[in-house]
Coordinates of C-alpha atoms and ligand atoms in Angstrom, one line a residue:
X193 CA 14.8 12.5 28.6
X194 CA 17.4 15.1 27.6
X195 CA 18.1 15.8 23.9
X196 CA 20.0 18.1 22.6
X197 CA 19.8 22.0 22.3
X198 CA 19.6 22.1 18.7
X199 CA 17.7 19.1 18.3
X200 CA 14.7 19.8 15.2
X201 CA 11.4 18.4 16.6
X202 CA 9.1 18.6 13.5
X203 CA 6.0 17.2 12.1
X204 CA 5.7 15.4 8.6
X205 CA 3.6 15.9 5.6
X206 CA 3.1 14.8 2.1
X207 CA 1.6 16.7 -0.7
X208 CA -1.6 14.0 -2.3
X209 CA -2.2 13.3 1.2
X210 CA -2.7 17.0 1.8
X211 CA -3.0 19.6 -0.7
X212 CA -6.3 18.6 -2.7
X213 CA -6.4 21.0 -5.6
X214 CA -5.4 19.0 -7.9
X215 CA -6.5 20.3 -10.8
X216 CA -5.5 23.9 -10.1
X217 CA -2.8 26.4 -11.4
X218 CA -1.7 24.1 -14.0
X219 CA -0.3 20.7 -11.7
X220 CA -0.7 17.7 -14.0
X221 CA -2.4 14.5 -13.6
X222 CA -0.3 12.1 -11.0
X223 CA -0.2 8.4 -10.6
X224 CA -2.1 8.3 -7.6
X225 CA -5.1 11.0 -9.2
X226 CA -5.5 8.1 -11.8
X227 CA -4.9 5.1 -9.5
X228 CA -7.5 6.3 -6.9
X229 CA -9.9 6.2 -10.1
X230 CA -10.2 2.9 -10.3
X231 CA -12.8 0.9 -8.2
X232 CA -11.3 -1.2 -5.3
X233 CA -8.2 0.6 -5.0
X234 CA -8.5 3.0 -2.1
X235 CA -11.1 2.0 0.7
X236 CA -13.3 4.1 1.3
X237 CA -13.3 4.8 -2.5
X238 CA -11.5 8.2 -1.9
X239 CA -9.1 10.2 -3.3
X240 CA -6.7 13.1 -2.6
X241 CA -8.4 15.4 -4.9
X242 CA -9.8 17.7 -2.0
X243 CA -7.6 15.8 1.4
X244 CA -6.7 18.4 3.7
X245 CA -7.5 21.7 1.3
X246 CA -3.9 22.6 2.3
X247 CA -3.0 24.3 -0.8
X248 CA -5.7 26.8 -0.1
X249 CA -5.4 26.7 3.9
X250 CA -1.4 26.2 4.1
X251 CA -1.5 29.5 5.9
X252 CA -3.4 28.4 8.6
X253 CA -1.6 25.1 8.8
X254 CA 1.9 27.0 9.6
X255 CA -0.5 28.4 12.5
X256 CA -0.9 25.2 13.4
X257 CA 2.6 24.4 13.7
X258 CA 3.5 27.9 15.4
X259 CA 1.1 27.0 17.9
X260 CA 2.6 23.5 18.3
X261 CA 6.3 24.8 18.9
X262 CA 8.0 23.0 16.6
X263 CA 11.0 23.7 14.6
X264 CA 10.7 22.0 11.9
X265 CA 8.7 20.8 9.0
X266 CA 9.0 18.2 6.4
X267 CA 6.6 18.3 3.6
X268 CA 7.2 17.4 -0.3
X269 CA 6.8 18.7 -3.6
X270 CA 4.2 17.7 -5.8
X271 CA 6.2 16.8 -9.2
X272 CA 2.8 17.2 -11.2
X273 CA 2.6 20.9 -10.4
X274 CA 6.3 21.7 -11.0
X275 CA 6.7 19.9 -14.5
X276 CA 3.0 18.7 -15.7
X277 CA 4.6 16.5 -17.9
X278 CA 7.1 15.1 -15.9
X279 CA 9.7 16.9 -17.9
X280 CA 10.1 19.7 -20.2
X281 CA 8.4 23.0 -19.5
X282 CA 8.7 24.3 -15.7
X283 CA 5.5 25.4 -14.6
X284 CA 6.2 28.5 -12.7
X285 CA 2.4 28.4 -10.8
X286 CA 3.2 25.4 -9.3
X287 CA 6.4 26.4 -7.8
X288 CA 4.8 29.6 -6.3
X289 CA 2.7 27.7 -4.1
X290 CA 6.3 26.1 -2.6
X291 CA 7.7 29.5 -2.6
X292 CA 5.1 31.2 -0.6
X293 CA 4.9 28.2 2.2
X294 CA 8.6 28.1 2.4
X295 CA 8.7 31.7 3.3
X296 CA 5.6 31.4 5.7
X297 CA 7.7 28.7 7.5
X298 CA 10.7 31.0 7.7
X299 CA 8.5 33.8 9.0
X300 CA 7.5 31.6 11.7
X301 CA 11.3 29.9 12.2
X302 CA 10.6 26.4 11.1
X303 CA 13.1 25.0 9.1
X304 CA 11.6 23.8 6.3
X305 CA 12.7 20.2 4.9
X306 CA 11.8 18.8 1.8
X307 CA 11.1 15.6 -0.1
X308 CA 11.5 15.4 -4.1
X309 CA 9.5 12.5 -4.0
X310 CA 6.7 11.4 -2.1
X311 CA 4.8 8.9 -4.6
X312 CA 3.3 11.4 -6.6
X313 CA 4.6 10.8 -10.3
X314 CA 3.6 12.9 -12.9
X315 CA 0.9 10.3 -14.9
X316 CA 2.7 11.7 -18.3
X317 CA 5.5 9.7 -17.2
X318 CA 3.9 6.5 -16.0
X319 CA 2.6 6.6 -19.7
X320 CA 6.1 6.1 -20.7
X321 CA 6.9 3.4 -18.2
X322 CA 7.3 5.4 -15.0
X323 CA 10.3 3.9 -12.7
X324 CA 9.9 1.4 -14.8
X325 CA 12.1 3.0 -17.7
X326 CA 15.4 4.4 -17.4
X327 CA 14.1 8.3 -18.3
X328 CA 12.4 8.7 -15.5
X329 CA 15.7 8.8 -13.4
X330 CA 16.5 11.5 -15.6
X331 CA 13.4 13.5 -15.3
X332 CA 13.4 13.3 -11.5
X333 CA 17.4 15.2 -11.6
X334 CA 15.3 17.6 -14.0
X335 CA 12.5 18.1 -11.4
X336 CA 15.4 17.9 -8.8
X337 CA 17.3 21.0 -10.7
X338 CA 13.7 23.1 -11.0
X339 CA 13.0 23.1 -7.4
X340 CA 16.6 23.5 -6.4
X341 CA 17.0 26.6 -8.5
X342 CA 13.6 28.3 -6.9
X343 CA 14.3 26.7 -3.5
X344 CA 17.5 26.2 -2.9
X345 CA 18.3 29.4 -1.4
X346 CA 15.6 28.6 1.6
X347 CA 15.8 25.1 2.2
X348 CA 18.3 23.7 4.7
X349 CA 17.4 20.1 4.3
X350 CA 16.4 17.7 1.9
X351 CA 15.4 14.6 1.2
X352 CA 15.7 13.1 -2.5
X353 CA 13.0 10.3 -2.2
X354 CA 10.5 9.0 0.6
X355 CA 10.2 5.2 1.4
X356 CA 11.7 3.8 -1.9
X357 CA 11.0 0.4 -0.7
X358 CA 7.6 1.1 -0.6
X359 CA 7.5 3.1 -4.5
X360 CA 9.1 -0.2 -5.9
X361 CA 7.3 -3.3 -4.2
X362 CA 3.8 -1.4 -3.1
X363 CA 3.1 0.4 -6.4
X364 CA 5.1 -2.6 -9.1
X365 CA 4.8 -6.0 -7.1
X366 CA 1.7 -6.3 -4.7
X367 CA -0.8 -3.6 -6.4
X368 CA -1.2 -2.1 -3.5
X369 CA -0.2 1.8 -4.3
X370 CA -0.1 3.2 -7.5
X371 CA 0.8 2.6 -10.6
X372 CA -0.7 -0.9 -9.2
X373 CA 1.5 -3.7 -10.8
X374 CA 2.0 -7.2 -9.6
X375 CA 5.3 -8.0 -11.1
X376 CA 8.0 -8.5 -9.1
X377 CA 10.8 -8.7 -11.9
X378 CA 9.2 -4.7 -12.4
X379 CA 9.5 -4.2 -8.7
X380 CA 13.3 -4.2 -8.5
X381 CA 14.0 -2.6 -12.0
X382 CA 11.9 0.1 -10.8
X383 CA 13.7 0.1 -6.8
X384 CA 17.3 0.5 -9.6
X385 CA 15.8 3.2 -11.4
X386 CA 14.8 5.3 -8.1
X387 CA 17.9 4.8 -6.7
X388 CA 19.6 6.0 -9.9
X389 CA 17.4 8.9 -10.0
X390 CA 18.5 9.8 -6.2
X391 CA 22.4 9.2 -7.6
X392 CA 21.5 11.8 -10.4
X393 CA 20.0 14.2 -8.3
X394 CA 22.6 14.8 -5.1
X395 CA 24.7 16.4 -7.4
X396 CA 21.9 18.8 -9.0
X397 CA 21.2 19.7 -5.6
X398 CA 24.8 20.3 -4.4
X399 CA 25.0 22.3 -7.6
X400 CA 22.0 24.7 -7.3
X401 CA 21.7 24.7 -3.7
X402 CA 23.0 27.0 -0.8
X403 CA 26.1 25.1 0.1
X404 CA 25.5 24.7 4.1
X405 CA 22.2 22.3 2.7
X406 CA 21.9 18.8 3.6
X407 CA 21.1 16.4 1.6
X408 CA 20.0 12.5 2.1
X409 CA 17.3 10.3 1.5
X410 CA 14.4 9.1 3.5
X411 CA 13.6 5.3 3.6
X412 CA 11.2 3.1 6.0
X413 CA 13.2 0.5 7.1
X414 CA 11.9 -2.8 8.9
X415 CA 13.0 -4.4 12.2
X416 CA 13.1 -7.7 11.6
X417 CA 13.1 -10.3 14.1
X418 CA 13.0 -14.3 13.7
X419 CA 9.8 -15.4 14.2
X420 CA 11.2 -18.9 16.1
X421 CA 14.6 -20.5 17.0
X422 CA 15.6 -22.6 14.0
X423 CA 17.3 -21.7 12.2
X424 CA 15.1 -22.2 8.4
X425 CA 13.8 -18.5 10.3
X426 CA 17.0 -16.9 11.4
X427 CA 17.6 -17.1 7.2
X428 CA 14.0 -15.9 6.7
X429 CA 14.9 -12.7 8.9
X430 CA 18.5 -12.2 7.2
X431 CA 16.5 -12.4 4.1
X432 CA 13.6 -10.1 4.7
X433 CA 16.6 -7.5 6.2
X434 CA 18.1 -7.4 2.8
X435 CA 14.5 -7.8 1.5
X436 CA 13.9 -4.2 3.3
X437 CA 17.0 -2.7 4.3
X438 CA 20.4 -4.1 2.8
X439 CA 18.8 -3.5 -1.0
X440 CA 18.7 0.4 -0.5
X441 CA 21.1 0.9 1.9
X442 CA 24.0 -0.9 0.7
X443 CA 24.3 0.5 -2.6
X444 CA 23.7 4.4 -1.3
X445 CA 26.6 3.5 1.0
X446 CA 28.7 2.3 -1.8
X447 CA 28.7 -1.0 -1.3
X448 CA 26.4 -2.0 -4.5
X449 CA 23.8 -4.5 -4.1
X450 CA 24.3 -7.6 -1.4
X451 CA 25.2 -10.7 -3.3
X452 CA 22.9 -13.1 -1.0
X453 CA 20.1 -11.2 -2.1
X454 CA 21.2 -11.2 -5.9
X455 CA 21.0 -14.8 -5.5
X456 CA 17.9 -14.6 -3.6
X457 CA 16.6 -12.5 -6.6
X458 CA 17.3 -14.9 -9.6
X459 CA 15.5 -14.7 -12.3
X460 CA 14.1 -10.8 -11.3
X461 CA 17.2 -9.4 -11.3
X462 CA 17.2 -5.7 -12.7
X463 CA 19.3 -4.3 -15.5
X464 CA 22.3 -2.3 -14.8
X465 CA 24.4 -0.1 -16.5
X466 CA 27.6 0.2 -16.1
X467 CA 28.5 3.1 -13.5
X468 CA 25.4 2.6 -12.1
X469 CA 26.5 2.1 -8.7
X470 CA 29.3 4.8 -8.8
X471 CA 26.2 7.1 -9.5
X472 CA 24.0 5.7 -6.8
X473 CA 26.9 6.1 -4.1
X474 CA 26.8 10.1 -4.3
X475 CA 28.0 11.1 -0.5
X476 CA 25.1 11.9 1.4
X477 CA 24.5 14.1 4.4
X478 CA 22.2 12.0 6.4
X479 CA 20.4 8.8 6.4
X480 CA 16.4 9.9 7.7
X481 CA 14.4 6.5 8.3
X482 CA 10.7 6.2 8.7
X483 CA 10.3 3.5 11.5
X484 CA 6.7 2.2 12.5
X485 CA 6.5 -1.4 13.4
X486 CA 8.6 -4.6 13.5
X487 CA 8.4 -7.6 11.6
X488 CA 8.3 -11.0 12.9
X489 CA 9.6 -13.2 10.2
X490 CA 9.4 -17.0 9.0
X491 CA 10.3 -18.9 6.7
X492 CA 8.1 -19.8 3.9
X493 CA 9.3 -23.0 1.6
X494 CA 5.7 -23.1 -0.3
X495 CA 6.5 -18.6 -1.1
X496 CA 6.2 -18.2 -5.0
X497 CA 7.9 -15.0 -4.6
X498 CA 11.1 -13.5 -2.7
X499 CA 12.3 -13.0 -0.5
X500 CA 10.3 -16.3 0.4
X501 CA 9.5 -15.1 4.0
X502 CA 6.2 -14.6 5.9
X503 CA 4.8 -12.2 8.6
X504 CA 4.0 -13.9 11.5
X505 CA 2.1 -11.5 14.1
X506 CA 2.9 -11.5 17.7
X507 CA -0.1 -10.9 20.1
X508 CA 2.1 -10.1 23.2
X509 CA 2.4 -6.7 21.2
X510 CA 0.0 -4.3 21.5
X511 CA -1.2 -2.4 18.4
X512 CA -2.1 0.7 16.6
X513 CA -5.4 0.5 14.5
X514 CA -3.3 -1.1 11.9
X515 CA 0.0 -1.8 13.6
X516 CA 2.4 -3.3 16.2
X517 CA 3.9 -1.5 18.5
X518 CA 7.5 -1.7 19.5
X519 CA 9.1 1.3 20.3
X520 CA 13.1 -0.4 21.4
X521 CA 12.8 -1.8 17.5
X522 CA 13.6 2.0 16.8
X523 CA 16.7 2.1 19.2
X524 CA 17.8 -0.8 17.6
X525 CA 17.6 -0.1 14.2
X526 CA 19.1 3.5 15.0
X527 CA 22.5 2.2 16.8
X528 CA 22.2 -0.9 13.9
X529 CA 21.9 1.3 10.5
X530 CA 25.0 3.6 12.1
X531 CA 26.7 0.7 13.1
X532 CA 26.6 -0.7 9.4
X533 CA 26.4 2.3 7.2
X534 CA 28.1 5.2 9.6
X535 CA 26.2 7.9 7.8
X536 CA 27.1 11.0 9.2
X537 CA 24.4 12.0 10.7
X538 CA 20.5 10.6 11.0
X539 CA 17.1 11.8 11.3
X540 CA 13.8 9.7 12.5
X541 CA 11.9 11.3 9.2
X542 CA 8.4 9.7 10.3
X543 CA 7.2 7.6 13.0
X544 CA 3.3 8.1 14.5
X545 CA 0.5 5.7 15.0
X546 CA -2.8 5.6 14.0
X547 CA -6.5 5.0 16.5
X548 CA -9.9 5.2 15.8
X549 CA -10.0 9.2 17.1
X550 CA -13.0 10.9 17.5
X551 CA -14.4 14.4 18.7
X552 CA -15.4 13.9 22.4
X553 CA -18.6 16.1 24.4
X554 CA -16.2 18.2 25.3
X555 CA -14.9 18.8 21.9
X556 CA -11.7 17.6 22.8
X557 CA -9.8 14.7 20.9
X558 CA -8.1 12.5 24.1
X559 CA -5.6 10.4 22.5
X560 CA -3.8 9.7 25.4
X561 CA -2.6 5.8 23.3
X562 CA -1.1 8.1 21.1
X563 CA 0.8 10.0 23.8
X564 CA 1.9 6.8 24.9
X565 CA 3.2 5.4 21.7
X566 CA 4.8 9.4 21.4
X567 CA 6.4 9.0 24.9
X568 CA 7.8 5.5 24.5
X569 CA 9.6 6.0 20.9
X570 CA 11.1 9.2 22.3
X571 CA 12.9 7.4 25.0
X572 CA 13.9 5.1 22.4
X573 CA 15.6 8.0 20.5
X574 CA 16.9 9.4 23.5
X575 CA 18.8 6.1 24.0
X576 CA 20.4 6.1 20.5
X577 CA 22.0 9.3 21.3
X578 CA 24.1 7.8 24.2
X579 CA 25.1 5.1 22.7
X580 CA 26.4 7.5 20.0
X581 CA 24.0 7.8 17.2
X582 CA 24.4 11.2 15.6
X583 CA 20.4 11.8 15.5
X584 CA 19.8 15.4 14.8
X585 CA 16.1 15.4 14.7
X586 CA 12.5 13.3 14.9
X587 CA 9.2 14.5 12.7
X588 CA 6.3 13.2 14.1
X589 CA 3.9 11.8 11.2
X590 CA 1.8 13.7 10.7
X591 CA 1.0 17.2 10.9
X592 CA -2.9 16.5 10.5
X593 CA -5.0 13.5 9.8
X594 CA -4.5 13.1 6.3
X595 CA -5.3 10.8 3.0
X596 CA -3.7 7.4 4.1
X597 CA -3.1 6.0 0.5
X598 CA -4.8 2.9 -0.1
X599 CA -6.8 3.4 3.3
X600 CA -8.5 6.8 2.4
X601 CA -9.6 8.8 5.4
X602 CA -9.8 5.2 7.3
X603 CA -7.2 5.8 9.3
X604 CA -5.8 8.9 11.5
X605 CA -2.1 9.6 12.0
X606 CA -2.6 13.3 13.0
X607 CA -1.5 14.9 16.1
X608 CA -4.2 17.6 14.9
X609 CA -7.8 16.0 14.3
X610 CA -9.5 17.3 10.5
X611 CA -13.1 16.8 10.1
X612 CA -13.0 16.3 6.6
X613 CA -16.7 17.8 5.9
X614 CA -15.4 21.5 7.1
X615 CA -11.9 21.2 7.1
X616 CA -12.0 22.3 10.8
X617 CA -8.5 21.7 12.2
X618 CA -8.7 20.2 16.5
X619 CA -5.7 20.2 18.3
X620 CA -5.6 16.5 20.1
X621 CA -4.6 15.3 23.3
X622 CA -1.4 14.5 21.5
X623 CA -0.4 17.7 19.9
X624 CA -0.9 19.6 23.4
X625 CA 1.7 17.1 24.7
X626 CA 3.9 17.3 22.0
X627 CA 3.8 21.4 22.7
X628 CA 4.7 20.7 26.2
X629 CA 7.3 18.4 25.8
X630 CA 9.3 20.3 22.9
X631 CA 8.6 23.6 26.1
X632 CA 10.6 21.7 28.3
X633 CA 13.2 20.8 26.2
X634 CA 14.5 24.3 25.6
Ligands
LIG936 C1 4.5 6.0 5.5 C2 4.3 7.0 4.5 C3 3.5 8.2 4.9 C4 2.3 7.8 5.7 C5 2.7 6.9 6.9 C6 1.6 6.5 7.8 O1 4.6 4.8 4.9 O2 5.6 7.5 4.1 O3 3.1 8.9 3.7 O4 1.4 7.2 4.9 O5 3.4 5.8 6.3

C-alpha cells in the first residue's frame, strides 16, 4: 500500500464523548447532559459528565497523538460552551479551551480539523424545538460565525456537521440518541433544518475564515446491498440508499431532494421554504464520510414506517462487538459517492471497530482483530485512489476509548485503551501499528 506524500492520517474525536467537565467555565446544559438523565437511555446508565477528563488532560492527549505520528486530528466543538444558550452572548471561557488545544496541536504539527456539530445541542435550544424549528439553523451559522472568528486563523479544515443522518432519525424517529423522539414526520423536518443550518453556515465560514480553509461536511453513509435476487429487494436497497445517502447528498450537491424518495416520504414530508435548496447547495470543499458497516436490505410490505425496508444480517461476515465487517463496502462507496456527486475532494472522517479489549498480564492491550479490520479498510482506501478518487486523508475513530452514546463505556473504539477509574491512557496493539504504518509511509 502506497498513499500519497501528503496524505493526513489522523485520529477522531468528539467533545461529550470526551471532555467531561461539563459543568465548568460556563458551557451550558446539552441535549445529551439531559438525555443521559433519564433512566434506560444510555446502558450502563452513564453519562459524559466526566468521559475521558479531556478538557483537563487535553495536554496529555496531544502527547498521545505526538507519540502516535499522526498528522492530523479531528475533534468538535462543544456548542454549549461557546454560546450557553445556544445563541446570544459568546462565552469567551469556552472558546479558550479550543484556542489553547488548537495551538498545542500546531505546536506538535497536527493539523487540526474541526466539526461545528457533533450532537451536542445547547438544551436552551431543544427547549425551543431544537432541529425541530427553523431558528436553530440560524443559531448554528451564529455558533458557526463565533468559532470561525476565534478559530479561523488556525484551522485548515472543517467540517459543518457530523452524521446528519444519524442527528435526524437517531435523536427524532427511533429514540435512540438524544433529544429521544419517535416521530418520523419530526425526523425529516429536523434532517431539512440541519441541512439548512450547514447551507447558512459555509458562507460564515468562508467569510471569517483564512481563505486557503476547507470546508465540507461529514456524513455516515450506508452500503447497501440487496438482501436476495428479486427484485421486491433490489427496490428495498434503492430505497434504503436514498433512505441513507441520496437524502443528504443530493441536495448538498445541488440536486434538491430525490423525487422517489419524496414519494416514498408521503405524508412526512418536511416544510420548505423557498430558496431553501439554493441555500443548502453552498459549494463545498470536500465530502468526509464515516463508513463502518454494510447493510443487507429487504423488503418489508408489513413496515409501518419508511423507507419500508429491513436489516437482514449476513453470518458469512464476520463482526465487530456490535458490527459487520466489510472493508470493499468502503472502496465501493468511495469510487460510488465520486462517481455520483464528483466532490472535489474526499476524506474517510471515521471508520474503527469496536472488541471487548482488556488490559493483559503483561499490561499490554493485544488487539490484533483491530489491526486486522485497520489493515483491511486501508487497502480498501488505497484502492479508491487508483481508480481515481481524490481521497486526501482517513481519521481512525477514535483517538481513545470513549463515551459510545447510547452504549456508555460498553463499547471500545480506541486505538489507545482508558481505564475509566484513573483515567490512565494504554497505548494498544493497534495504535503501535498504526505508528508503524504512518513510519513507513513517509
Ligand atoms: C459514529 C459517531 C461517533 C462514534 C462512532 C463509533 O456514528 O459519529 O461519534 O460514536 O460512530
Amino acid at each position: 500500500m502506497k498513499f500519497p506524500s501528503d496524505f493526513l492520517w489522523g485520529v477522531a474525536t468528539s467533545s461529550y464523548q470526551i471532555e467531561g467537565a461539563v459543568a465548568e467555565d460556563g458551557r451550558g446544559e446539552s441535549i445529551w447532559d439531559r438525555f443521559a438523565a433519564q433512566p434506560g437511555k444510555i446502558k450502563d446508565g452513564s453519562s459524559g459528565a466526566v468521559a475521558c477528563d479531556h478538557y483537563h488532560r487535553y495536554r496529555e492527549d496531544v502527547g498521545l497523538m505526538r507519540e502516535l505520528g499522526v498528522n492530523a486530528y479531528r475533534f468538535s466543538i462543544a456548542w454549549p460552551r461557546v454560546l450557553p444558550k445556544g445563541f446570544g452572548r459568546v462565552n469567551d471561557a469556552g472558546l479558550d479551551f479550543y484556542d489553547k488545544l488548537v495551538d498545542e496541536l500546531l505546536k506538535s504539527k497536527i493539523t487540526p480539523a474541526v466539526t461545528l456539530y457533533h450532537w451536542d445541542l445547547p438544551q436552551a435550544l431543544q427547549d425551543r424545538g431544537g432541529w425541530g424549528h427553523r431558528d436553530t439553523a440560524q443559531a448554528f451559522a451564529e455558533f458557526a460565525q463565533a468559532v470561525a472568528r476565534r478559530l479561523g486563523d488556525r484551522i485548515p479544515i472543517w467540517f459543518t456537521h457530523n452524521e446528519m443522518w444519524c442527528t435526524a432519525f437517531l435523536g427524532h424517529a427511533n429514540d435512540m440518541y438524544a433529544p429521544g423522539y419517535s416521530n418520523f414526520a419530526l425526523a425529516l423536518q429536523a434532517a431539512h433544518h440541519v441541512l439548512v443550518s450547514h447551507g447558512l453556515a459555509v458562507p460564515v465560514l468562508r467569510e471569517e475564515c483564512a481563505k486557503t480553509a476547507n470546508i465540507g461536511i461529514a456524513p455516515n453513509i450506508a452500503y447497501p446491498l440487496p438482501a436476495t435476487d428479486a427484485l421486491s429487494d433490489a427496490e428495498a436497497a434503492r430505497r434504503f440508499d436514498g433512505f441513507f445517502n441520496r437524502w443528504f447528498l443530493d441536495p448538498l450537491a445541488g440536486k434538491g431532494y430525490p423525487q422517489d424518495m419524496w414519494e416514498c416520504y408521503k405524508g412526512y414530508t418536511p416544510h420548505i421554504e423557498d430558496g431553501d435548496f439554493q441555500i443548502i447547495a453552498a459549494p463545498l470543499d470536500f465530502l468526509g464520510i464515516n463508513y463502518y458497516n454494510p447493510d443487507r436490505i429487504a423488503d418489508d410490505p408489513a413496515g409501518v414506517l419508511p423507507p419500508y425496508t429491513r436489516q437482514i444480517p449476513d453470518p458469512t461476515l464476520k463482526r465487530t462487538a456490535d458490527r459487520e465487517i466489510y472493508a470493499p463496502g468502503l472502496y465501493e462507496s468511495l469510487t460510488r459517492l465520486h462517481r455520483d456527486y464528483g466532490f472535489p475532494a474526499m476524506y474517510i472522517t471515521e471508520n474503527g471497530a469496536a472488541y471487548p479489549d482488556a488490559v493483559a498480564e503483561d499490561g499490554g492491550v493485544h488487539d490484533a482483530e483491530r489491526i486486522a479490520f485497520l489493515q483491511a479498510h486501508f487497502e480498501q482506501a488505497a484502492r479508491a485512489i487508483d481508480a481515481g478518487v481524490p481521497l486526501k486523508g482517513y481519521f481512525v475513530w477514535s483517538l481513545m476509548d470513549n463515551f459510545e452514546w447510547s452504549q456508555g463505556y460498553t463499547l471500545r473504539y480506541g486505538l489507545t485503551y482508558v481505564d475509566f477509574a484513573t483515567q490512565q491512557r494504554i497505548f494498544k496493539d493497534s495504535a503501535r501499528w498504526y505508528r508503524e504504518f504512518i513510519e513507513t509511509q513517509r
